[in-house]
PDB file of C-alpha atoms and ligand atoms in Angstrom:
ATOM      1  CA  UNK A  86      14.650  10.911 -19.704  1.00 71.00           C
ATOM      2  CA  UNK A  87      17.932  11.735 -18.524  1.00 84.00           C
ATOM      3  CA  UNK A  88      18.747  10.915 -15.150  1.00 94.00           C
ATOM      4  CA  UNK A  89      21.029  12.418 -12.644  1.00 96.00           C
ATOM      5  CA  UNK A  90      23.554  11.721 -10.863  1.00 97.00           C
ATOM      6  CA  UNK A  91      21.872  10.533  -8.115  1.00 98.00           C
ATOM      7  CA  UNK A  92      19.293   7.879 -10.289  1.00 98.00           C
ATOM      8  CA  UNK A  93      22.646   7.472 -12.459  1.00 98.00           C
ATOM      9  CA  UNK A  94      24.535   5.921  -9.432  1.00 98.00           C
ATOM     10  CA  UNK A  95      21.962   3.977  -7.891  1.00 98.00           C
ATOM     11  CA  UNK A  96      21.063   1.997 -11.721  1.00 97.00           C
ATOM     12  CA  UNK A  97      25.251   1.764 -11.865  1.00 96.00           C
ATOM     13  CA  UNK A  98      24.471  -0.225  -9.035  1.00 96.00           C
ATOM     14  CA  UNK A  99      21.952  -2.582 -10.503  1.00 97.00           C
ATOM     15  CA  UNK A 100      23.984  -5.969 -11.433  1.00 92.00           C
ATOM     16  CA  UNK A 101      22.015  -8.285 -14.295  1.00 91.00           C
ATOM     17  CA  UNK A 102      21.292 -10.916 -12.012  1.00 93.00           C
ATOM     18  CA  UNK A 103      17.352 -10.422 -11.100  1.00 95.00           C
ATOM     19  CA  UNK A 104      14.093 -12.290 -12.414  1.00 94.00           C
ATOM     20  CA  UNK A 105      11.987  -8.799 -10.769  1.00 95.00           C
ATOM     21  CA  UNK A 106      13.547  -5.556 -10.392  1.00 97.00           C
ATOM     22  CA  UNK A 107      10.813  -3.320  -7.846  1.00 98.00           C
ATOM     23  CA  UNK A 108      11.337   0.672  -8.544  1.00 98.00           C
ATOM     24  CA  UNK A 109       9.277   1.409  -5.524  1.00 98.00           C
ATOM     25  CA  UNK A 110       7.872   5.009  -5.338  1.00 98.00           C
ATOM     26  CA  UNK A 111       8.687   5.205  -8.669  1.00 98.00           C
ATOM     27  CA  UNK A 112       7.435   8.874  -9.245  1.00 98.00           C
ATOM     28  CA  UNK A 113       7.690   9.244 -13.149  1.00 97.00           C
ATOM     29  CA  UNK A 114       9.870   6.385 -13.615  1.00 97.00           C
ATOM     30  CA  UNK A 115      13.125   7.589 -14.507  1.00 97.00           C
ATOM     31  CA  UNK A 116      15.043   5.214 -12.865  1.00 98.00           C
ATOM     32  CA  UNK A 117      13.178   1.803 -14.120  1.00 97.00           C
ATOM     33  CA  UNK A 118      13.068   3.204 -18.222  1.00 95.00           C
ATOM     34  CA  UNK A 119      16.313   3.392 -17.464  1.00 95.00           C
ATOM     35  CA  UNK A 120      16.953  -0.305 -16.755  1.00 95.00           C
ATOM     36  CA  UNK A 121      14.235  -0.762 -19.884  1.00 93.00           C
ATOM     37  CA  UNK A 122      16.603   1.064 -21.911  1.00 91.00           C
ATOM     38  CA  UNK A 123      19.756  -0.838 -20.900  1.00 90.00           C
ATOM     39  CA  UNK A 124      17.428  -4.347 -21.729  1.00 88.00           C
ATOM     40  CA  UNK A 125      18.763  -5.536 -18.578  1.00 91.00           C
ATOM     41  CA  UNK A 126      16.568  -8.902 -18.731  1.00 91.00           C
ATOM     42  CA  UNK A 127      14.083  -8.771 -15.701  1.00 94.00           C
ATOM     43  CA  UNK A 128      11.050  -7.538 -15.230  1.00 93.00           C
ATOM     44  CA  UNK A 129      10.243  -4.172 -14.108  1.00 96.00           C
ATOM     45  CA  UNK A 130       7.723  -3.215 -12.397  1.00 96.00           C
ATOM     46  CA  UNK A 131       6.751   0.410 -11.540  1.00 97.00           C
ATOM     47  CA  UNK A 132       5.213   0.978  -7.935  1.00 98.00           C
ATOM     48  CA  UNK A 133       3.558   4.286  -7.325  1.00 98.00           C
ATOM     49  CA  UNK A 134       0.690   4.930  -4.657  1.00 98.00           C
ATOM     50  CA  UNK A 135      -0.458   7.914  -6.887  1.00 98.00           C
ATOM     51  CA  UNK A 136      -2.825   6.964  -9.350  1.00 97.00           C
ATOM     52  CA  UNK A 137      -2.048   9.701 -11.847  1.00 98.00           C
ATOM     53  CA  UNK A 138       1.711   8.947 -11.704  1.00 98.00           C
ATOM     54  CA  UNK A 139       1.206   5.375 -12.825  1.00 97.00           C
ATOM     55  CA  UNK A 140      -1.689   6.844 -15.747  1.00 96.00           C
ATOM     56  CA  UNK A 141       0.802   9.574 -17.018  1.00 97.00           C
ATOM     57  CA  UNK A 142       3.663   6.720 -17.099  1.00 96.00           C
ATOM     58  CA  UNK A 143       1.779   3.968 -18.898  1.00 95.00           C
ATOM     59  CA  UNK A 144       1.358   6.415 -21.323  1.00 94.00           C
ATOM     60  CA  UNK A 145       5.095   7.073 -21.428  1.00 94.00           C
ATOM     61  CA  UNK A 146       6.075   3.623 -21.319  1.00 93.00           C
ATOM     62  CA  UNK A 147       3.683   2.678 -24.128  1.00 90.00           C
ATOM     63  CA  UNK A 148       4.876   5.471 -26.565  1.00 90.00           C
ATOM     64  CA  UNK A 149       8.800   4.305 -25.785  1.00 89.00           C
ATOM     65  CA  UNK A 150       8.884   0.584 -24.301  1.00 88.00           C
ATOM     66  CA  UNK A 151       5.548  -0.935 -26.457  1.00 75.00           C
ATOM     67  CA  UNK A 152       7.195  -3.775 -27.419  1.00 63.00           C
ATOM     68  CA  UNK A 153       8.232  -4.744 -23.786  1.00 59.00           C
ATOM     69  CA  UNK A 154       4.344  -4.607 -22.474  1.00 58.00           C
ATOM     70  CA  UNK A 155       3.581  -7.544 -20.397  1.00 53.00           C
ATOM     71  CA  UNK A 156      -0.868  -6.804 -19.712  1.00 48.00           C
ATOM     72  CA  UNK A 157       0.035  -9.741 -17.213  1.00 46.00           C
ATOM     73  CA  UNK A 158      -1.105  -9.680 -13.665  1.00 46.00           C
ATOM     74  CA  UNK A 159       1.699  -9.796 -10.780  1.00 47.00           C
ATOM     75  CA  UNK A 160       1.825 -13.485 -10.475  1.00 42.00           C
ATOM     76  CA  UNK A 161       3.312 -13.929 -13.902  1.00 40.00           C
ATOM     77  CA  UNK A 162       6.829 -13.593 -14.934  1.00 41.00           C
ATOM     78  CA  UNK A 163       6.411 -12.913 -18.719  1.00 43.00           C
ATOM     79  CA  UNK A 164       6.597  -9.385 -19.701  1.00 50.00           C
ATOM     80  CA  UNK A 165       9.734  -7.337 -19.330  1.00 89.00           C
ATOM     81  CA  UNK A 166       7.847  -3.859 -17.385  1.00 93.00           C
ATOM     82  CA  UNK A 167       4.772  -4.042 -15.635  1.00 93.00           C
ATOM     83  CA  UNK A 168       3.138  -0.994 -13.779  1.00 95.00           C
ATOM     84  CA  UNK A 169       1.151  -1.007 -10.381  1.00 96.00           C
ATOM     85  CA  UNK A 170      -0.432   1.737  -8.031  1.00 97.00           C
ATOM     86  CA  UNK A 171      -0.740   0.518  -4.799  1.00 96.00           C
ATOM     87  CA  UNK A 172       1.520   1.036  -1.525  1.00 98.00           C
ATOM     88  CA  UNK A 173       4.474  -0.457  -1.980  1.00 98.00           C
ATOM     89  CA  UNK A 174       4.236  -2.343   1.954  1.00 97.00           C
ATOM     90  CA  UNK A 175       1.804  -4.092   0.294  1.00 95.00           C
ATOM     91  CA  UNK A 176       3.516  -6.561  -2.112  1.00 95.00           C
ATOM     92  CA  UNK A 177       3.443  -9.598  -1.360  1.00 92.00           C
ATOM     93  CA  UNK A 178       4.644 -12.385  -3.734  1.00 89.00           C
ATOM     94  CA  UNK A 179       3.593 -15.736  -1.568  1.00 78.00           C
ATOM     95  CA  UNK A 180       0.324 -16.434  -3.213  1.00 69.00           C
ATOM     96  CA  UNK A 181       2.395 -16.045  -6.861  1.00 71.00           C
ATOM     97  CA  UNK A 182       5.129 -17.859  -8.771  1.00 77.00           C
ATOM     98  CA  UNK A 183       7.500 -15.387  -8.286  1.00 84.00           C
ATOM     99  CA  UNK A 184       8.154 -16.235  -5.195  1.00 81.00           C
ATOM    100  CA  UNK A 185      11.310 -18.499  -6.115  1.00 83.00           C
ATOM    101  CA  UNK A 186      12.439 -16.040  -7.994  1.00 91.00           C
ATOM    102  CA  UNK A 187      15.060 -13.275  -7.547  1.00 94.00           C
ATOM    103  CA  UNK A 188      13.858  -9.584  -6.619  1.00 96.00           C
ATOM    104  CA  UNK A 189      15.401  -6.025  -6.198  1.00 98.00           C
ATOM    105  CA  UNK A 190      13.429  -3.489  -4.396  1.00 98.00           C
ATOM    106  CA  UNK A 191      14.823   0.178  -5.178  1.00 98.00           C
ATOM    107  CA  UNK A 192      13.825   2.512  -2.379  1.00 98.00           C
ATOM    108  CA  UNK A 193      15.111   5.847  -3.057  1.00 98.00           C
ATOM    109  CA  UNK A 194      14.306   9.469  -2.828  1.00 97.00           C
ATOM    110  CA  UNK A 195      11.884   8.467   0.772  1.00 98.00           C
ATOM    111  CA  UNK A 196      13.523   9.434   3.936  1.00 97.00           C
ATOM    112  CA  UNK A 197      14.331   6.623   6.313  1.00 97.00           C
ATOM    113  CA  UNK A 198      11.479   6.177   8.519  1.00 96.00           C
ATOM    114  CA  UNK A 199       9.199   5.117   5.493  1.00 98.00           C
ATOM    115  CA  UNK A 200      12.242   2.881   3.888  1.00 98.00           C
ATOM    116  CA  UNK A 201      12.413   1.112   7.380  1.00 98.00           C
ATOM    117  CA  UNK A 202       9.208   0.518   7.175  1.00 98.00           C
ATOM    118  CA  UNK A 203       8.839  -0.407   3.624  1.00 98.00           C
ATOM    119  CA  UNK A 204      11.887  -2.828   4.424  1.00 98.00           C
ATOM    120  CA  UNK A 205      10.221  -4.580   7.196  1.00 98.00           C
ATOM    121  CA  UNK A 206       7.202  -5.049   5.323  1.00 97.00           C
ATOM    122  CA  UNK A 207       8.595  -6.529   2.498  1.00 97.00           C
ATOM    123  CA  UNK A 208      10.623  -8.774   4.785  1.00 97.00           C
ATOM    124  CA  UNK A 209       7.904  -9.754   6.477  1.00 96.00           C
ATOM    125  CA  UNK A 210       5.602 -10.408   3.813  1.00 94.00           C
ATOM    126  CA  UNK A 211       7.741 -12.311   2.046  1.00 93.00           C
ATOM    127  CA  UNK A 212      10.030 -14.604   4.428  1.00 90.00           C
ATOM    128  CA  UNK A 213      10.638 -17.556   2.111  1.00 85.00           C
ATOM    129  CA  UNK A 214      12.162 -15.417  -1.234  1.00 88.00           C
ATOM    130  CA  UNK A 215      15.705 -14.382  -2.138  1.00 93.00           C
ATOM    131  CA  UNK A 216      15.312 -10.348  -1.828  1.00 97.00           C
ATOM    132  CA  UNK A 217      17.985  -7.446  -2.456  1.00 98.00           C
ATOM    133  CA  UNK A 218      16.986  -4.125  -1.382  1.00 98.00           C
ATOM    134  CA  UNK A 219      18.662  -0.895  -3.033  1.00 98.00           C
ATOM    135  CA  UNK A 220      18.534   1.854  -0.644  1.00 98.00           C
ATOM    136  CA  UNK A 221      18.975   5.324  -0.805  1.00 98.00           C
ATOM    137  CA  UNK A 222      17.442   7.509   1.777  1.00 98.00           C
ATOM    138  CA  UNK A 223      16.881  11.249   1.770  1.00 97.00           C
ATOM    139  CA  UNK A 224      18.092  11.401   4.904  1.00 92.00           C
ATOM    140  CA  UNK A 225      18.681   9.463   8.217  1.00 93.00           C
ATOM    141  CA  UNK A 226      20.912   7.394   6.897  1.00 96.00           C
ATOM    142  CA  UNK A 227      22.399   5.884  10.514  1.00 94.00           C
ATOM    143  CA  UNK A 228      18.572   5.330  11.741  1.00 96.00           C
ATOM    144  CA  UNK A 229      18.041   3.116   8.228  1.00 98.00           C
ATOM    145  CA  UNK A 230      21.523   1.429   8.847  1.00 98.00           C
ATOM    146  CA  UNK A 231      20.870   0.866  12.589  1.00 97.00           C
ATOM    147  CA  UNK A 232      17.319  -0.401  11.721  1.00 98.00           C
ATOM    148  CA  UNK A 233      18.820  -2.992   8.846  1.00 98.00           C
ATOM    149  CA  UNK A 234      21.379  -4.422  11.650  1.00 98.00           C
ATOM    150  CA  UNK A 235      17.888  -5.589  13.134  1.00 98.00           C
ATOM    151  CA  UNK A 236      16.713  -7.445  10.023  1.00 98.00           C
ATOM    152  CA  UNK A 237      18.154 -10.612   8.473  1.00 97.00           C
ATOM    153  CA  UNK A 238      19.638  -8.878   5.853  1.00 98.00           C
ATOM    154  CA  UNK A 239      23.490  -7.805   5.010  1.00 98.00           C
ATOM    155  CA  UNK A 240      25.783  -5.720   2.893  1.00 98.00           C
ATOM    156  CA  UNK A 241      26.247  -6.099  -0.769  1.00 98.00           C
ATOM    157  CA  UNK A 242      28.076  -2.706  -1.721  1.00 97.00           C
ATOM    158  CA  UNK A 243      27.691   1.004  -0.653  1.00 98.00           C
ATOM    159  CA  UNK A 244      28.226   4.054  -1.885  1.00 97.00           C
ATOM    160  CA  UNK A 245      28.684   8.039  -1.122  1.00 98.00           C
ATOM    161  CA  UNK A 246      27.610  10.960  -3.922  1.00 97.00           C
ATOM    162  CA  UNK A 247      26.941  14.146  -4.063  1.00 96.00           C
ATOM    163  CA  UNK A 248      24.673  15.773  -6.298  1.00 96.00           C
ATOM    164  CA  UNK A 249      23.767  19.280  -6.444  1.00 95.00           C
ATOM    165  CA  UNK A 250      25.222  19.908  -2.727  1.00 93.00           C
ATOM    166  CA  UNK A 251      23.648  16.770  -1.104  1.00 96.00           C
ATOM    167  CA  UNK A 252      24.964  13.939  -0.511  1.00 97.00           C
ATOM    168  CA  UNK A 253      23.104  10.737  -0.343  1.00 98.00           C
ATOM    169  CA  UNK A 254      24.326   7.225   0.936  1.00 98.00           C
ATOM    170  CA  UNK A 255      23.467   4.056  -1.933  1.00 98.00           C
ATOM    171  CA  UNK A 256      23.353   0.550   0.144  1.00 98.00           C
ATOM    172  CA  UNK A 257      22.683  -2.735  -1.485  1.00 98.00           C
ATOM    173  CA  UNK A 258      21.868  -5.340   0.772  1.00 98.00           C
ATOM    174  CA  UNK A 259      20.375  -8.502   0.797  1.00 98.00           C
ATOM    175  CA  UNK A 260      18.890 -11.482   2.331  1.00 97.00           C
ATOM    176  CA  UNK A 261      22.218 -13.568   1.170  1.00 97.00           C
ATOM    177  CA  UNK A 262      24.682 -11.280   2.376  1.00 97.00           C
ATOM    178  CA  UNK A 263      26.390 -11.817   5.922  1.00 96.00           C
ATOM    179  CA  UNK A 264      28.144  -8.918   5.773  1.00 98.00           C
ATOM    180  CA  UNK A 265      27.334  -6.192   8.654  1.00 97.00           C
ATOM    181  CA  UNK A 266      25.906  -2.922   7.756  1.00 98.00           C
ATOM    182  CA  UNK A 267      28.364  -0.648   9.623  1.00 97.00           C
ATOM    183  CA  UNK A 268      26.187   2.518  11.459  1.00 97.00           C
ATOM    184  CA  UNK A 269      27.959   4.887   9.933  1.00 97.00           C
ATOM    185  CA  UNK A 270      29.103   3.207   7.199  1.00 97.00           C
ATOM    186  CA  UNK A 271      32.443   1.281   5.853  1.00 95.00           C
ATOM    187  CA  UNK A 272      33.442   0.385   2.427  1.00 95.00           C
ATOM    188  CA  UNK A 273      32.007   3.847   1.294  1.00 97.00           C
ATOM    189  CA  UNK A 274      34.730   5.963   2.186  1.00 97.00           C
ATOM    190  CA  UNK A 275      37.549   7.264   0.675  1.00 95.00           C
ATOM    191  CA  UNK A 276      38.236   9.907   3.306  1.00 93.00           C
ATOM    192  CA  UNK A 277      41.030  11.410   1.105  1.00 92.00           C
ATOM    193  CA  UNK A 278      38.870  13.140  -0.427  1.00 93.00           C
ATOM    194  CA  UNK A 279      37.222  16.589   0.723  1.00 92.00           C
ATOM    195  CA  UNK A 280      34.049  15.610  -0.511  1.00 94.00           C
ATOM    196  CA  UNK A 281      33.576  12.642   1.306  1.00 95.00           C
ATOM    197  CA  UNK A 282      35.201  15.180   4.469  1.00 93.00           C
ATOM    198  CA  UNK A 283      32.946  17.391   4.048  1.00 95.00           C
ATOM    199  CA  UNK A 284      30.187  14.769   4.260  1.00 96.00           C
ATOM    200  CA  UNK A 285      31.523  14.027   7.877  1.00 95.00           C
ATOM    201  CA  UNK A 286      31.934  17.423   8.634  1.00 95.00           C
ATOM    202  CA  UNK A 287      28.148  18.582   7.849  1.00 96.00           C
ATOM    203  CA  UNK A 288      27.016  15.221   9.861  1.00 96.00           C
ATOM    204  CA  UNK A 289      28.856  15.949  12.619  1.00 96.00           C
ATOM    205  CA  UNK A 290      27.659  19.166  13.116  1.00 97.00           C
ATOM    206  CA  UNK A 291      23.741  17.643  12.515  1.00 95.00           C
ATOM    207  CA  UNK A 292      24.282  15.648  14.904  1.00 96.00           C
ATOM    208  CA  UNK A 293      26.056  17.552  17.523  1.00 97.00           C
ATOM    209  CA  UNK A 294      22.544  20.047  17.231  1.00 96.00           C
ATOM    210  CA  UNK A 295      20.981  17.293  17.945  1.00 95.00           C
ATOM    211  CA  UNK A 296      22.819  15.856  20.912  1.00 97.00           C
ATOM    212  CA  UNK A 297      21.425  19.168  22.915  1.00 96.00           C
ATOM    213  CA  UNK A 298      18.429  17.992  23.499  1.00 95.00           C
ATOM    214  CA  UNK A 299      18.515  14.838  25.940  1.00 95.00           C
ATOM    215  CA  UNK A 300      14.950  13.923  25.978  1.00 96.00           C
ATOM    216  CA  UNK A 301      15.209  13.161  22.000  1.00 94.00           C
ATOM    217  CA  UNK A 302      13.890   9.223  21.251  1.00 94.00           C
ATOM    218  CA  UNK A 303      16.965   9.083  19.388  1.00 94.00           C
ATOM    219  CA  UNK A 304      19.253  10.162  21.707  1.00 96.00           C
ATOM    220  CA  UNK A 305      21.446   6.907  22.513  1.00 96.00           C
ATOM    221  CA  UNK A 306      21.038   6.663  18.493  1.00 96.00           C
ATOM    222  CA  UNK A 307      23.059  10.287  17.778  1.00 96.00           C
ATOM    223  CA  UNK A 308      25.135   9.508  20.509  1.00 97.00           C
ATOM    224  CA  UNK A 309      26.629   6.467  19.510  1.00 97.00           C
ATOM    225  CA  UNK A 310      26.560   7.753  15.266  1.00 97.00           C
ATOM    226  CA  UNK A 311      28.520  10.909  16.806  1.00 97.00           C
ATOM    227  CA  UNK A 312      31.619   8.357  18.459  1.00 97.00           C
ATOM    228  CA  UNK A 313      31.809   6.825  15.263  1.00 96.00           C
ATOM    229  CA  UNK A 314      31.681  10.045  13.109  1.00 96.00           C
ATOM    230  CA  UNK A 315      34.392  11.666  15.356  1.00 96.00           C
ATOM    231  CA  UNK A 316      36.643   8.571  14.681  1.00 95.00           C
ATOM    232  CA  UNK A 317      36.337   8.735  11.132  1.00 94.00           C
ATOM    233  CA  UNK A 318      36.926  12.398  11.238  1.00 92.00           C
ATOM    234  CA  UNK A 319      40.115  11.671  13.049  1.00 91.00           C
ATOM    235  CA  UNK A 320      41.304   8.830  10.482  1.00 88.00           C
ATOM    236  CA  UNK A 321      40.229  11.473   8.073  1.00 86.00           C
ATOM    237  CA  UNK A 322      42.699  14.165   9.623  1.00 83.00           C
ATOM    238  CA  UNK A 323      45.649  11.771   9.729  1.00 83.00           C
ATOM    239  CA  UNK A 324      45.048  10.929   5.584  1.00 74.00           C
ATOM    240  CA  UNK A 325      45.464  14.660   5.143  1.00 71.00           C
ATOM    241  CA  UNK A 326      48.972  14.458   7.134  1.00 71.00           C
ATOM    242  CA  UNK A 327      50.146  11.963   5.103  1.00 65.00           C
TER     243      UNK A 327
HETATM  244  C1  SAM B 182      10.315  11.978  -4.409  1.00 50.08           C
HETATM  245  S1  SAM B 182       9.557  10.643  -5.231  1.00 50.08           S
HETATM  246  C2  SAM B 182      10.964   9.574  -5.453  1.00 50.08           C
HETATM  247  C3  SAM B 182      11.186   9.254  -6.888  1.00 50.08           C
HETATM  248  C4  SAM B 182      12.360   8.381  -7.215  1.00 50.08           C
HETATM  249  N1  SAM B 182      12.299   7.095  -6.527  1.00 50.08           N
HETATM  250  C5  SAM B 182      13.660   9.087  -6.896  1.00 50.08           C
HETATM  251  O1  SAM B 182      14.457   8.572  -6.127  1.00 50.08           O
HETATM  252  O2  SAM B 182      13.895  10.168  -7.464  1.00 50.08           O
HETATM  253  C6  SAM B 182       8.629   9.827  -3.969  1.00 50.08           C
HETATM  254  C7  SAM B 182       7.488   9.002  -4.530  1.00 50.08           C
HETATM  255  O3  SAM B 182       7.096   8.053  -3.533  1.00 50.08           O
HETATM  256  C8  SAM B 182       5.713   7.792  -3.720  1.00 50.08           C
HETATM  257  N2  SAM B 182       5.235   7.104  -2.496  1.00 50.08           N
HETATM  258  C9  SAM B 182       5.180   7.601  -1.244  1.00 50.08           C
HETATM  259  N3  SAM B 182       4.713   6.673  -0.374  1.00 50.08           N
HETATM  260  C10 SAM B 182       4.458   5.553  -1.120  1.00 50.08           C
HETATM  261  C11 SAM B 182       3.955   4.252  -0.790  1.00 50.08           C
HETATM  262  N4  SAM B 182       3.625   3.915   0.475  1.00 50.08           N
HETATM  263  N5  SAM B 182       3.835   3.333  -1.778  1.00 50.08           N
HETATM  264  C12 SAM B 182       4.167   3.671  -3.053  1.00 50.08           C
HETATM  265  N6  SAM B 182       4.641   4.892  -3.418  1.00 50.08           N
HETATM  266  C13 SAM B 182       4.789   5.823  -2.468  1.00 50.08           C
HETATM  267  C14 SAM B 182       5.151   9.172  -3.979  1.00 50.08           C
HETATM  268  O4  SAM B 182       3.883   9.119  -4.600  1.00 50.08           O
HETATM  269  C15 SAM B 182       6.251   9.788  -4.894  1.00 50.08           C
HETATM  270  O5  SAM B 182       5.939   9.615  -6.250  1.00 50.08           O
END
């Protein structure tokens, strides 16, 4: 059960402030027992669209968390993990009494078409509740971030790691925040260090592939990402000077 540095970052993340916290493609569950473990005090509920994920993990979660078991359905806020297999798009808390409550809805480990989706969706389905979303694509980071700049949503806190020679971007937002979620990214940098360069660097180069071929449907997307990269990269040059 020990998790990463990846999961490790994104549940350092996780403030004890939620009623419902949403591990969404939950796999085996790593991330969630380990908000069970920590007792944070909301519910968690474990979202998987394969069926023999969720079996193998009830079993898991019964041998370690039995105490904790709420057999509840979704609409009631009284057991501290809860487990469901369906597509995660499809929650919808409007018919239930959780509505009024606060949620956190972990997407990580999808790449960023499906988490703008799954963002959207949520949104959508659930207009009238206070929602944080915990993000942390497998890639396309600036096509997540220029799709949340769309949504009513803003910046909580961001983050850059690297773990085992990837990096991945962390991005809390939420539906009180006002803050704007910067394309390629703001408080996450500390461009002293060569990590966080070589982040830039490897992006760059991405990106300037990319920019070869002009009839891409992202085009005006890399384009723009690529001004801002090379700006960073220069403010990253002139820390090294220093
Ligand atoms: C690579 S795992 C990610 C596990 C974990 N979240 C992480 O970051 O390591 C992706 C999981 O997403 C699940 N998944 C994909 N599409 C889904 C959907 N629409 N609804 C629910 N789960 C989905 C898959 O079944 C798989 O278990």
């Amino acid at each position: 059960m020990k998790l990463g540095k990846r999961l490790r970052a994104i549940e350092q993340q996780i403030p004890d402030e939620f009623d419902h916290i949403w591990d969404c493609c939950c796999d085996h569950g790593l991330l969630g027992m380990a908000l069970l473990k920590r007792q944070i005090k909301a519910t968690v509920h474990f979202v998987d669209i394969v069926d023999c994920l969720i079996n193998e993990l009830n079993l898991t979660l019964a041998q370690y968390f039995l105490n904790n078991h709420s057999v509840t359905s979704i609409n009631q806020r009284s057991g501290l993990w809860q487990t469901h297999c369906f597509d995660v798009a499809s929650i919808d808390l409007k018919s239930s009494s959780m509505q009024s409550q606060k949620h956190l809805f972990i997407l990580a480990g999808v790449g960023g078409d499906k988490i703008n989706t799954f963002v959207t969706q949520l949104l959508t389905n659930n207009p009238q509740s206070e929602l944080s979303f915990l993000l942390c694509p497998v890639h396309h980071n600036y096509k997540v971030r220029n799709h949340l700049q769309t949504l009513p949503l803003g910046l909580e806190n961001e983050l850059l790691i690297e773990e085992n020679k990837r990096f991945y971007e962390i991005i809390l937002v939420s539906t009180q925040s006002r803050e704007k979620v910067e394309l390629v990214g703001n408080k996450m940098w500390q461009l002293q260090l060569g990590t966080h360069q070589q982040y830039l660097d490897n992006t760059l180069t991405y990106l300037t592939n990319k920019l070869k071929n002009k009839n891409h449907p992202d085009f005006n997307l890399y384009r723009q990402a690529h001004v801002e990269y090379r700006q960073l990269q220069q403010l990253a040059k002139s820390c090294l000077t220093k």
